[in-house]
XYZ file of C-alpha atoms in Angstrom:
326
model
C 12.456 -16.733 2.690
C 11.397 -13.451 4.548
C 7.166 -13.597 4.582
C 5.490 -10.916 6.133
C 2.064 -11.687 6.353
C -1.079 -9.203 6.517
C -4.906 -10.750 7.380
C -8.559 -9.520 8.031
C -10.638 -11.927 9.519
C -11.177 -13.913 6.611
C -8.120 -13.415 4.153
C -4.318 -13.559 3.924
C -1.790 -11.803 2.337
C 0.914 -13.063 2.379
C 4.425 -10.470 0.963
C 7.689 -12.058 0.408
C 10.315 -12.474 -2.256
C 8.718 -16.264 -3.475
C 5.402 -14.650 -3.442
C 3.215 -13.059 -6.490
C 3.395 -9.677 -6.103
C 1.041 -7.757 -3.690
C -0.525 -4.905 -5.100
C -1.831 -2.494 -2.524
C -4.496 0.234 -3.282
C -3.927 3.752 -3.207
C -7.074 4.960 -4.158
C -9.085 5.770 -0.339
C -6.658 9.117 0.378
C -8.355 12.221 0.428
C -5.113 14.022 -0.202
C -4.879 16.074 -3.314
C -9.149 14.303 -4.174
C -10.777 17.447 -2.859
C -14.332 15.963 -4.321
C -13.466 13.064 -1.894
C -12.753 14.983 1.289
C -15.575 17.639 0.472
C -18.153 14.215 0.196
C -16.170 12.941 4.240
C -16.919 16.608 5.551
C -20.529 15.357 4.911
C -20.448 12.003 5.824
C -20.880 10.638 2.579
C -18.876 7.498 2.420
C -20.035 6.065 -1.304
C -16.916 6.680 -3.139
C -14.948 5.457 -0.490
C -17.353 2.239 -0.590
C -17.349 2.807 -4.585
C -12.946 2.872 -4.647
C -13.019 0.188 -2.344
C -15.078 -2.458 -4.337
C -13.572 -1.493 -7.856
C -9.628 -1.708 -6.135
C -10.806 -5.461 -5.445
C -12.252 -6.414 -8.431
C -9.880 -5.002 -10.175
C -6.714 -7.060 -7.951
C -5.938 -5.181 -5.424
C -4.898 -7.475 -3.084
C -4.788 -4.694 0.492
C -6.475 -1.510 0.817
C -4.574 1.303 1.685
C -6.743 3.863 3.666
C -5.510 7.439 4.509
C -7.193 9.677 6.587
C -5.337 12.902 5.693
C -8.524 14.871 5.129
C -8.953 18.302 5.125
C -12.371 19.913 6.544
C -12.665 23.488 5.327
C -16.024 24.340 6.205
C -16.114 22.616 9.715
C -12.488 24.111 10.023
C -13.861 28.008 9.633
C -16.968 26.689 12.118
C -14.760 25.212 15.171
C -10.634 25.848 14.957
C -10.058 22.003 16.080
C -10.823 21.045 12.371
C -7.669 22.728 11.575
C -5.625 19.985 13.819
C -5.458 16.462 11.956
C -4.760 14.996 15.296
C -8.824 16.043 15.955
C -9.870 15.071 12.758
C -7.868 11.864 11.743
C -8.487 9.721 14.533
C -12.886 9.003 14.345
C -12.187 9.581 10.338
C -10.121 6.292 10.239
C -12.070 4.432 12.460
C -15.021 5.345 10.365
C -13.416 4.727 7.165
C -11.947 1.307 8.425
C -15.321 0.363 9.953
C -17.189 1.248 6.575
C -14.898 -0.721 4.295
C -14.308 -4.375 6.312
C -18.023 -4.285 6.138
C -18.289 -4.207 2.656
C -15.122 -6.221 1.488
C -12.604 -8.563 3.245
C -9.456 -8.016 2.045
C -7.056 -6.830 4.789
C -6.330 -2.965 4.934
C -3.114 -0.933 5.317
C -3.434 2.164 8.136
C -1.631 5.039 6.430
C -1.320 8.190 8.222
C 0.526 10.535 9.505
C -1.016 10.798 13.264
C -0.248 8.392 15.722
C -3.374 8.786 17.351
C -5.215 7.866 13.868
C -2.648 4.365 13.363
C -3.788 3.119 17.106
C -7.802 4.035 16.534
C -7.227 2.237 13.163
C -5.584 -0.633 14.460
C -7.763 -0.859 17.327
C -11.081 -1.008 14.344
C -9.182 -3.030 12.595
C -9.940 -7.571 12.077
C -6.738 -9.420 11.719
C -3.582 -8.231 11.055
C -3.329 -5.121 8.913
C -0.249 -3.796 7.605
C 0.230 0.032 9.521
C 2.086 2.990 7.381
C 4.295 3.909 8.163
C 7.554 4.933 10.500
C 10.649 6.830 9.038
C 14.226 7.103 10.915
C 13.114 9.981 12.187
C 14.100 10.086 16.130
C 10.647 11.196 17.119
C 8.455 9.110 14.595
C 10.266 5.791 15.400
C 9.796 6.581 19.486
C 5.488 7.189 18.797
C 5.055 4.083 15.953
C 7.575 1.285 17.148
C 5.544 0.765 20.600
C 1.951 0.652 17.930
C 3.682 -2.202 16.070
C 5.036 -4.024 19.248
C 1.715 -3.613 21.349
C -0.362 -4.790 18.340
C 2.179 -7.027 16.807
C 1.684 -5.846 13.075
C 4.095 -5.325 9.827
C 5.374 -1.459 9.461
C 6.165 0.139 5.903
C 9.731 1.965 7.078
C 10.011 4.510 4.898
C 13.991 5.736 4.457
C 14.079 9.119 5.177
C 15.037 11.058 8.448
C 15.699 14.238 10.451
C 17.483 14.959 7.798
C 15.100 15.218 4.892
C 14.716 12.555 1.773
C 18.369 12.052 0.356
C 19.169 11.889 -3.067
C 22.540 9.217 -2.410
C 20.542 6.195 -2.278
C 23.661 4.586 0.514
C 22.150 7.228 2.773
C 18.596 5.760 1.914
C 19.925 2.757 2.618
C 21.395 3.394 5.740
C 18.050 4.823 6.938
C 16.510 1.831 5.976
C 19.473 -0.266 8.088
C 18.585 1.905 11.126
C 14.918 1.628 11.603
C 15.426 -2.110 10.791
C 18.030 -2.086 14.217
C 15.680 -0.005 15.707
C 12.848 -1.849 15.774
C 15.079 -5.129 16.424
C 15.147 -3.117 19.882
C 11.429 -3.466 20.292
C 11.470 -6.884 19.375
C 10.026 -6.334 16.061
C 11.269 -8.889 13.761
C 12.656 -7.962 10.315
C 10.015 -9.977 8.555
C 7.556 -7.333 10.031
C 9.114 -4.881 8.426
C 8.110 -3.837 4.512
C 10.758 -0.986 3.380
C 10.191 2.182 1.060
C 13.436 2.769 0.133
C 11.743 6.157 -1.428
C 11.145 6.066 -5.803
C 12.028 9.423 -7.240
C 11.283 11.306 -10.311
C 12.534 9.535 -13.242
C 12.053 13.064 -15.081
C 14.072 15.015 -12.519
C 16.800 12.276 -12.301
C 17.659 10.625 -14.877
C 19.209 7.402 -12.831
C 16.196 7.120 -10.078
C 15.303 4.003 -11.585
C 18.513 2.385 -11.653
C 18.815 3.540 -7.698
C 15.697 1.706 -6.803
C 16.411 -1.015 -8.426
C 20.515 -1.539 -6.906
C 18.350 -0.597 -3.047
C 15.732 -3.187 -3.840
C 18.632 -5.493 -4.252
C 19.940 -4.510 -0.978
C 17.369 -4.284 0.955
C 16.463 -8.040 -0.006
C 20.399 -9.480 -0.123
C 21.399 -7.876 2.834
C 18.428 -6.812 5.121
C 16.354 -10.036 4.096
C 13.264 -7.029 4.072
C 10.231 -7.017 1.801
C 10.217 -3.761 0.254
C 7.029 -1.545 -1.180
C 6.739 2.430 -2.821
C 4.724 4.580 -3.979
C 4.700 3.129 -7.825
C 3.674 6.333 -9.407
C 6.425 8.875 -8.149
C 9.324 7.271 -10.466
C 6.955 9.126 -13.295
C 5.929 12.130 -11.845
C 5.633 15.116 -13.770
C 6.027 13.342 -17.276
C 3.581 12.389 -20.124
C 1.988 9.084 -20.640
C 2.613 8.064 -17.104
C 0.682 4.440 -17.431
C 3.288 3.340 -19.799
C 6.179 4.265 -17.832
C 5.051 2.742 -14.782
C 3.946 -0.445 -16.405
C 8.050 -0.605 -17.572
C 9.055 0.272 -13.854
C 6.987 -2.441 -12.310
C 8.175 -5.378 -13.880
C 11.798 -3.992 -13.777
C 11.235 -3.349 -9.843
C 9.789 -7.107 -9.141
C 13.274 -8.280 -11.179
C 15.404 -6.876 -8.352
C 13.321 -7.529 -5.779
C 10.813 -5.640 -4.821
C 7.101 -7.268 -3.606
C 4.770 -4.989 -2.956
C 4.014 -1.246 -3.980
C 0.696 0.962 -3.139
C -0.870 1.982 -6.608
C -3.918 2.006 -8.321
C -4.478 -1.058 -9.680
C -7.772 0.101 -11.741
C -5.022 0.814 -14.410
C -4.949 -1.590 -17.168
C -1.166 -1.180 -18.405
C 0.098 -1.531 -14.564
C -2.258 -3.892 -13.655
C -1.011 -6.538 -16.918
C 2.386 -5.404 -16.255
C 2.021 -7.138 -12.950
C 0.578 -9.826 -14.403
C 2.634 -10.977 -16.695
C 5.654 -10.632 -14.119
C 4.107 -12.912 -12.020
C 3.560 -15.724 -14.648
C 7.387 -15.027 -15.726
C 9.119 -14.899 -12.212
C 7.628 -18.401 -12.050
C 5.545 -16.558 -8.814
C 1.749 -17.368 -11.453
C 1.676 -21.707 -10.732
C 1.004 -22.792 -14.119
C -0.355 -19.228 -15.547
C -3.937 -20.130 -13.470
C -4.000 -16.210 -13.178
C -2.277 -14.794 -16.237
C -5.048 -17.493 -18.310
C -8.102 -15.174 -16.292
C -6.665 -12.159 -16.409
C -7.001 -12.820 -20.349
C -10.328 -13.160 -20.433
C -10.987 -9.945 -18.665
C -8.370 -8.424 -21.283
C -10.985 -10.098 -23.328
C -14.040 -8.722 -22.235
C -12.648 -5.371 -22.379
C -11.662 -5.821 -25.909
C -14.922 -6.534 -26.474
C -16.336 -2.799 -25.222
C -16.483 -3.322 -21.048
C -14.718 -1.312 -18.809
C -11.530 -2.781 -16.867
C -13.385 -2.381 -13.534
C -16.453 -4.387 -15.240
C -14.802 -7.065 -16.792
C -12.862 -7.819 -13.178
C -15.495 -7.447 -10.901
C -17.347 -10.068 -13.315
C -14.277 -12.413 -13.340
C -13.878 -11.643 -9.754
C -17.250 -13.168 -9.162
C -17.165 -15.965 -11.175
C -13.689 -16.786 -9.230
C -15.804 -16.190 -5.845
C -18.679 -18.313 -6.532
C -16.034 -21.180 -7.304
C -13.591 -20.859 -4.512
C -16.913 -20.866 -1.970
C -16.528 -19.437 1.722
C -13.726 -21.067 3.070
C -10.729 -18.573 4.528
C -8.624 -17.862 1.422
C -5.575 -16.912 0.985
C -4.896 -14.148 -2.061
């Protein structure tokens, strides 16, 4: 079975076909979050730290760390701040150092800037997931050497120089090209986590069917683990969380092994916990029973984050201080 190993200093997360679904928390991302970007511009990391702890309490096994901030005020004062290659590398390093200081879950380093990826790799303890490489020739030549140098797994996104194809066969071909090119660098397939690109079902009625079929092909023909931006499926639609909560178990059944998503959403996390149990990835239903107590606390008036934090604290006290496998 394909197993992708991600590690922090003290925890190991395994992404695999026979493992519980890996939830990668998406919220540490200033893209589209003007308030967060403004805080980071002022050197205020309080929201980042709060989001990190909340996501872990709610079930994130890995935290995605994105440094794509736009510093509007600094840009007006210094034109260098208009260049992501100037802004992102030091910001990525600071984000990772601050997150590692308060939580020990493994990290996913997320940037389109190669310099930021490498700064993140230098700052990370353990074995992070790198996000990402695409099928674009220039991008592969920049990112795959970093993957090899630091011996880390990487997210491979199924688009190339021609853009994002609506044809799932083309997206599969791009993924295959990346896996083959990675092999040329000595990077094994088990260190490639393919994002087959989820299209919005509101714009393309077959989007769900496409991705389920693609995930099966990626598993059966390439033997790779998979991930996605889970909320893409519901983009532009009302009551998005219901769609996401239906999509995730269906994707898991098709063979998807992880997703970059918001773990603070109760509906989606309940669906994942139930899917893990039904797929026999939750021995004796232990995690489902623990989660049921969280649901009971929510029904009694606690927020999902509060109930999850209390449950996580109790579980941590029982486990003690040994290295754990998330």
